[in-house]
mmCIF file of C-alpha atoms in Angstrom:
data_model
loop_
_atom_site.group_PDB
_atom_site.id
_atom_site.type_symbol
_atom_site.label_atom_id
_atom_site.label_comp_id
_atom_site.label_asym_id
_atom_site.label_seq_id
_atom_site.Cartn_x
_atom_site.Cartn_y
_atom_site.Cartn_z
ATOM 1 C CA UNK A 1 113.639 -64.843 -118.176
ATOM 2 C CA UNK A 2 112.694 -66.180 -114.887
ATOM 3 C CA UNK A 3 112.841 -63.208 -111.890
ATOM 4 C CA UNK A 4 113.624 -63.188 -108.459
ATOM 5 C CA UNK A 5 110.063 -63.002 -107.371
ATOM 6 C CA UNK A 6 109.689 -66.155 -109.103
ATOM 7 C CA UNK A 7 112.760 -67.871 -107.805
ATOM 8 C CA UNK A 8 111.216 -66.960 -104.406
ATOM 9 C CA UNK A 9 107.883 -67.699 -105.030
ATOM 10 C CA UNK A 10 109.482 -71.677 -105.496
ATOM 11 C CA UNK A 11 111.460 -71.876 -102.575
ATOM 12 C CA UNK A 12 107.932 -70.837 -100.318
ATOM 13 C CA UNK A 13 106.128 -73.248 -102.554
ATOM 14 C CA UNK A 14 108.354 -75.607 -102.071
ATOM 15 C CA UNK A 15 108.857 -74.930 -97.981
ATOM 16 C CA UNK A 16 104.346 -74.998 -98.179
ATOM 17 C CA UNK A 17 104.336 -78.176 -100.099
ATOM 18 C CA UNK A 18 106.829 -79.668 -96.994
ATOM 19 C CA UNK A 19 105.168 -78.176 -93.951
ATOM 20 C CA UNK A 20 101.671 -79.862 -95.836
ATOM 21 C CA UNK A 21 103.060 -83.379 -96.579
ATOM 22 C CA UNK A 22 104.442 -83.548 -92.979
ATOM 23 C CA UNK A 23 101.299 -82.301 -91.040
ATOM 24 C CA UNK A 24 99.597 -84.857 -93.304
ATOM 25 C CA UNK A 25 101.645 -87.693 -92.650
ATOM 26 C CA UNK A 26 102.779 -87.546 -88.925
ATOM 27 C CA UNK A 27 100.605 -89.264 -86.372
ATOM 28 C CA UNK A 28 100.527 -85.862 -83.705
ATOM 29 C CA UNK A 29 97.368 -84.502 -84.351
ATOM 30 C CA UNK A 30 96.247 -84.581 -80.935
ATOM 31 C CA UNK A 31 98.150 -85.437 -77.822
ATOM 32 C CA UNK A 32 97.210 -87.875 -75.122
ATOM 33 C CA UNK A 33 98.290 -87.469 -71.555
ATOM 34 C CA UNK A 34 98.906 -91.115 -71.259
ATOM 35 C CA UNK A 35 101.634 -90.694 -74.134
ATOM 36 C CA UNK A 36 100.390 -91.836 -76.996
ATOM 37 C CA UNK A 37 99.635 -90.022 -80.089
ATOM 38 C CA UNK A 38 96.921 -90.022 -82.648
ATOM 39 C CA UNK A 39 97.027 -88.531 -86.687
ATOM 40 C CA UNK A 40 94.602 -88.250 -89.378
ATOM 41 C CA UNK A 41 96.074 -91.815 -90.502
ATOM 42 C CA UNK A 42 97.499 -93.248 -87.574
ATOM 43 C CA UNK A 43 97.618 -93.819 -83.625
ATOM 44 C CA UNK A 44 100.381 -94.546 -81.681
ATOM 45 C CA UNK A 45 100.989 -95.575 -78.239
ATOM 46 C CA UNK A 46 104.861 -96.186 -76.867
ATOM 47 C CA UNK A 47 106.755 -97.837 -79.220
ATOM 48 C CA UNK A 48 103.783 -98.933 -81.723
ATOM 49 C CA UNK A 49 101.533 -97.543 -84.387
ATOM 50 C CA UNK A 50 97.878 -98.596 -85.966
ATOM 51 C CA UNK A 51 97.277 -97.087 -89.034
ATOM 52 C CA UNK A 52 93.866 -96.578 -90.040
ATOM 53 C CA UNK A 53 94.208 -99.222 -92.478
ATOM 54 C CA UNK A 54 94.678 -101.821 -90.675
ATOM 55 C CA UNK A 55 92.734 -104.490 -89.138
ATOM 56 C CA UNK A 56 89.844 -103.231 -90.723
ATOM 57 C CA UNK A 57 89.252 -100.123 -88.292
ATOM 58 C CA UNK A 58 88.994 -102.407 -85.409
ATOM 59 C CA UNK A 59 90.701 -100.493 -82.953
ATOM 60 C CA UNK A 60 90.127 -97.452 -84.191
ATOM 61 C CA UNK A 61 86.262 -96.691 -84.470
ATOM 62 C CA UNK A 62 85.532 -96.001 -80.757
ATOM 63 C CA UNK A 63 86.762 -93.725 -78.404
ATOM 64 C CA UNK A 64 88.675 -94.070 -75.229
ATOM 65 C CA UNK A 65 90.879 -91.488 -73.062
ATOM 66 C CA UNK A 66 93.634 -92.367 -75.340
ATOM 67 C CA UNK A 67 91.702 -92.522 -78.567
ATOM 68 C CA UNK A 68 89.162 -90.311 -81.007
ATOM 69 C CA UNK A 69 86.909 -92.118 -83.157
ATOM 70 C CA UNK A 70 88.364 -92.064 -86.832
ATOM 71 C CA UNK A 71 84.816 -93.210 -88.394
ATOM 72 C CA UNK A 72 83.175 -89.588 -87.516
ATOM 73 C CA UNK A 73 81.897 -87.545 -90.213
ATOM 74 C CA UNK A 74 84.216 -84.529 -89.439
ATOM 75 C CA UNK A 75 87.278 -86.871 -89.246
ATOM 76 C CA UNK A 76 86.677 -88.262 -92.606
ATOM 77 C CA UNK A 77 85.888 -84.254 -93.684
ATOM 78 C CA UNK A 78 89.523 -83.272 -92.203
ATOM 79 C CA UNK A 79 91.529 -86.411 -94.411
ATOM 80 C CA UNK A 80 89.399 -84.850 -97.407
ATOM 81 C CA UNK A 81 90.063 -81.997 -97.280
ATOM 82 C CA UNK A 82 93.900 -82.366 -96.515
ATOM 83 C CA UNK A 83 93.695 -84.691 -99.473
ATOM 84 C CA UNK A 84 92.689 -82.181 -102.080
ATOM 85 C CA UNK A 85 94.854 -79.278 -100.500
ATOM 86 C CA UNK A 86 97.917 -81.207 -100.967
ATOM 87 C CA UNK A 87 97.019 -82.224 -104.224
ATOM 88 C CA UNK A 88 96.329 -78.783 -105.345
ATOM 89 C CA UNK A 89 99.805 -77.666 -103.132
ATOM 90 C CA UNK A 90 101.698 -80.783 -105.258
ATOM 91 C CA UNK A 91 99.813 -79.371 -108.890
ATOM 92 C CA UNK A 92 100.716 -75.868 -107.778
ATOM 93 C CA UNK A 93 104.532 -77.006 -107.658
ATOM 94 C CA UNK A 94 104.546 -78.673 -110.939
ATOM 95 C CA UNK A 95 103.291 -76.343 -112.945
ATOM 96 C CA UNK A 96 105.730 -73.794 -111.092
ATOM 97 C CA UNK A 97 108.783 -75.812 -111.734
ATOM 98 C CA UNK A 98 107.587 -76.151 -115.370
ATOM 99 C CA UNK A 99 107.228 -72.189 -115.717
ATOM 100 C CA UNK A 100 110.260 -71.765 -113.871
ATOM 101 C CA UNK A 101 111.958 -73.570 -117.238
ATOM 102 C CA UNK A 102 109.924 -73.018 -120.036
ATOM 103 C CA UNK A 103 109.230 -70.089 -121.094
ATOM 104 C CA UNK A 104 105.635 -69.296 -122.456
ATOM 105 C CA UNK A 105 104.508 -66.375 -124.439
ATOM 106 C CA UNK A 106 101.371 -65.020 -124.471
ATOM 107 C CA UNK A 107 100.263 -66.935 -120.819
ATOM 108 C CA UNK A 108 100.830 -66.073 -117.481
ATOM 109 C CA UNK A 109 101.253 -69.527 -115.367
ATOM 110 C CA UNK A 110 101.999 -67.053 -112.160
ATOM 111 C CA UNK A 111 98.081 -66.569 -112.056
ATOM 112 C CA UNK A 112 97.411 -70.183 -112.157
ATOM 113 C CA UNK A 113 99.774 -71.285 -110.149
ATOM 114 C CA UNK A 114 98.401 -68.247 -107.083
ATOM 115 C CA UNK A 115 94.547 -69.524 -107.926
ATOM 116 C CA UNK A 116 95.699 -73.424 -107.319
ATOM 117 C CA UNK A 117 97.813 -72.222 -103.842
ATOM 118 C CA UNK A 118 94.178 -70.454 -103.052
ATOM 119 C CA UNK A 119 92.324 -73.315 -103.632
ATOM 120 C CA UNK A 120 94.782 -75.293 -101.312
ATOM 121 C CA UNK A 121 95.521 -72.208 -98.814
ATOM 122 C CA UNK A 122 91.171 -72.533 -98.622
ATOM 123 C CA UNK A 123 91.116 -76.461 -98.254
ATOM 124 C CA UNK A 124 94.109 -76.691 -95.095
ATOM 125 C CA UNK A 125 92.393 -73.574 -93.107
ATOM 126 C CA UNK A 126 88.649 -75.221 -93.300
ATOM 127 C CA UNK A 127 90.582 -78.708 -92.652
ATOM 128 C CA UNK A 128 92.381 -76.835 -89.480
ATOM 129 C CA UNK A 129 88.945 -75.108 -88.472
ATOM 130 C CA UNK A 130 86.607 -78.248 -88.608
ATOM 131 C CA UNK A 131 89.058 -80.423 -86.568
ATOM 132 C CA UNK A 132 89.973 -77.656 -84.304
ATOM 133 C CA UNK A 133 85.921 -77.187 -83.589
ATOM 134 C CA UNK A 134 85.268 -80.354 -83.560
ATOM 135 C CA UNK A 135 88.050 -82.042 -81.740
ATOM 136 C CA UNK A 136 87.286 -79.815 -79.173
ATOM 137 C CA UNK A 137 83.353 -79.968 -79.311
ATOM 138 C CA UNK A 138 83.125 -83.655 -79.624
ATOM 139 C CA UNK A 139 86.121 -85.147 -77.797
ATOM 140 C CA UNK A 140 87.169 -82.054 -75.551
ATOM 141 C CA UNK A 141 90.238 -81.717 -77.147
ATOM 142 C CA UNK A 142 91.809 -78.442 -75.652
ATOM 143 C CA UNK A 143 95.000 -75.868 -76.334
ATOM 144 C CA UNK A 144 97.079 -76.480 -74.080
ATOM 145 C CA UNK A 145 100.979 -76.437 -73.644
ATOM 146 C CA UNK A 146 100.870 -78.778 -70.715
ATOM 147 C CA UNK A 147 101.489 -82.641 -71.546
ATOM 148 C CA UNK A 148 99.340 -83.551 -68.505
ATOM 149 C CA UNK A 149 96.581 -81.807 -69.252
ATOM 150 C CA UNK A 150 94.136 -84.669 -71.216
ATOM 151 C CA UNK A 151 94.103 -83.799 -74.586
ATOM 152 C CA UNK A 152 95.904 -81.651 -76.563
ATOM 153 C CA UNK A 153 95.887 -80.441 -80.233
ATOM 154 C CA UNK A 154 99.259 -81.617 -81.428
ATOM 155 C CA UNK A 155 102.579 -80.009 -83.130
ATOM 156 C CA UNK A 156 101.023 -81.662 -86.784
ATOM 157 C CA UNK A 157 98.097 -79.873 -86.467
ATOM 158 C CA UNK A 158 99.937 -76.589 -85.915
ATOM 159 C CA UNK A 159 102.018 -77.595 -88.582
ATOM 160 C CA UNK A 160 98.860 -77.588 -90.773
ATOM 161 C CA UNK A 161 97.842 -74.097 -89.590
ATOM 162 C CA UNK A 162 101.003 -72.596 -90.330
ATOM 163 C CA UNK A 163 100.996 -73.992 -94.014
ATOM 164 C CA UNK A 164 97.924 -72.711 -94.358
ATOM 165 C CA UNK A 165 99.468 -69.632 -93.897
ATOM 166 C CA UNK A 166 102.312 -70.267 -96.409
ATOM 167 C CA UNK A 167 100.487 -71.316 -99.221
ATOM 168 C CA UNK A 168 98.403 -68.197 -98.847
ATOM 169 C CA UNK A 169 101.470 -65.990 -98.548
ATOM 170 C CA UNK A 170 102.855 -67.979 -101.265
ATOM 171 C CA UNK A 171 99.659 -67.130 -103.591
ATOM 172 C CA UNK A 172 100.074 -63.268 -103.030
ATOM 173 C CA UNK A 173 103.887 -63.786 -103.950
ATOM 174 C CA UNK A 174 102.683 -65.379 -107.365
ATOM 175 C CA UNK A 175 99.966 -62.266 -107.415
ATOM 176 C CA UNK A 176 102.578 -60.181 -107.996
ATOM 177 C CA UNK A 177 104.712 -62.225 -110.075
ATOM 178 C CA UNK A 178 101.650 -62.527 -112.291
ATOM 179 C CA UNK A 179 101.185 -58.785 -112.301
ATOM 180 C CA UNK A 180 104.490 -58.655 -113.055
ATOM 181 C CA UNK A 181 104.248 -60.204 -116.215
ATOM 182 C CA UNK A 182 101.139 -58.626 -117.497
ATOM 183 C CA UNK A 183 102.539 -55.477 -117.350
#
């Protein structure tokens, strides 16, 4: 019989695995003052983007006012480690949505499914942390609220923070679903 902490456990997974894929996908990592923007896979000026995989890197392996080097060691660490937190965030829903309709006796998929959302909760906050530090150390990317201020960390990499956040909250709520059920 599936519960309600279940049933809401899901809808945060499912709100986690949404913040992660969009932080991972949109180009608004950091904002320039000129305008443009630039992602873990893309960088966009006006009305254009260059993604990463393009034009073998040409454009962008250096850095300019309106660009970060892509080819740096802790850039490379960030897509990483975004990689394997949404995988873990996309396994982590699976095997939810599969408990949520099978029934199994004698396991407890609510521990798994908190221990995978750990795993990813641990791979987003070290992704946030070493671009945060080293955006800022290396290309003097700052906080800032102010569009004409040079560089600023962008809504995407907030939006990575805050699922951070989620898929940790969303492990505790499987904790105690997984309790629960071993009672």
């Amino acid at each position: 019989m599936t519960t309600c902490c279940a049933v809401f456990g899901l809808v945060f997974l499912v709100l986690t695995n949404l913040a992660i894929i969009i932080s991972f996908a949109t180009p608004y990592w950091i904002e320039f003052k000129a305008g443009d923007y630039q992602g873990l896979w893309a960088h966009c000026k006006a009305n254009s983007c260059t993604w990463v995989f393009e034009d073998n890197y040409k454009l962008n392996t250096i850095t300019t006012a309106t660009h970060i080097d892509i080819s740096s060691e802790w850039w490379i660490a960030t897509q990483g480690l975004m990689c394997f937190g949404l995988s873990l965030a996309l396994f982590s829903l699976l095997f939810a949505t599969i408990a949520l309709c099978c029934d199994c006796r004698g396991c407890n998929t609510s521990q798994v499914i908190s221990g995978l959302l750990l795993m990813s909760f641990l791979n987003l906050a070290v992704a946030a942390v070493v671009f945060g530090v080293c955006a800022y150390k290396n290309s003097q990317v700052i906080v800032s609220f102010d569009q004409h201020s040079g560089r600023n960390f962008g809504w995407s990499f907030w939006l990575d923070s805050a699922a951070a956040g989620l898929a940790l909250f969303t492990s505790i709520i499987y904790v105690i679903e997984g309790r629960g059920k071993s009672l």
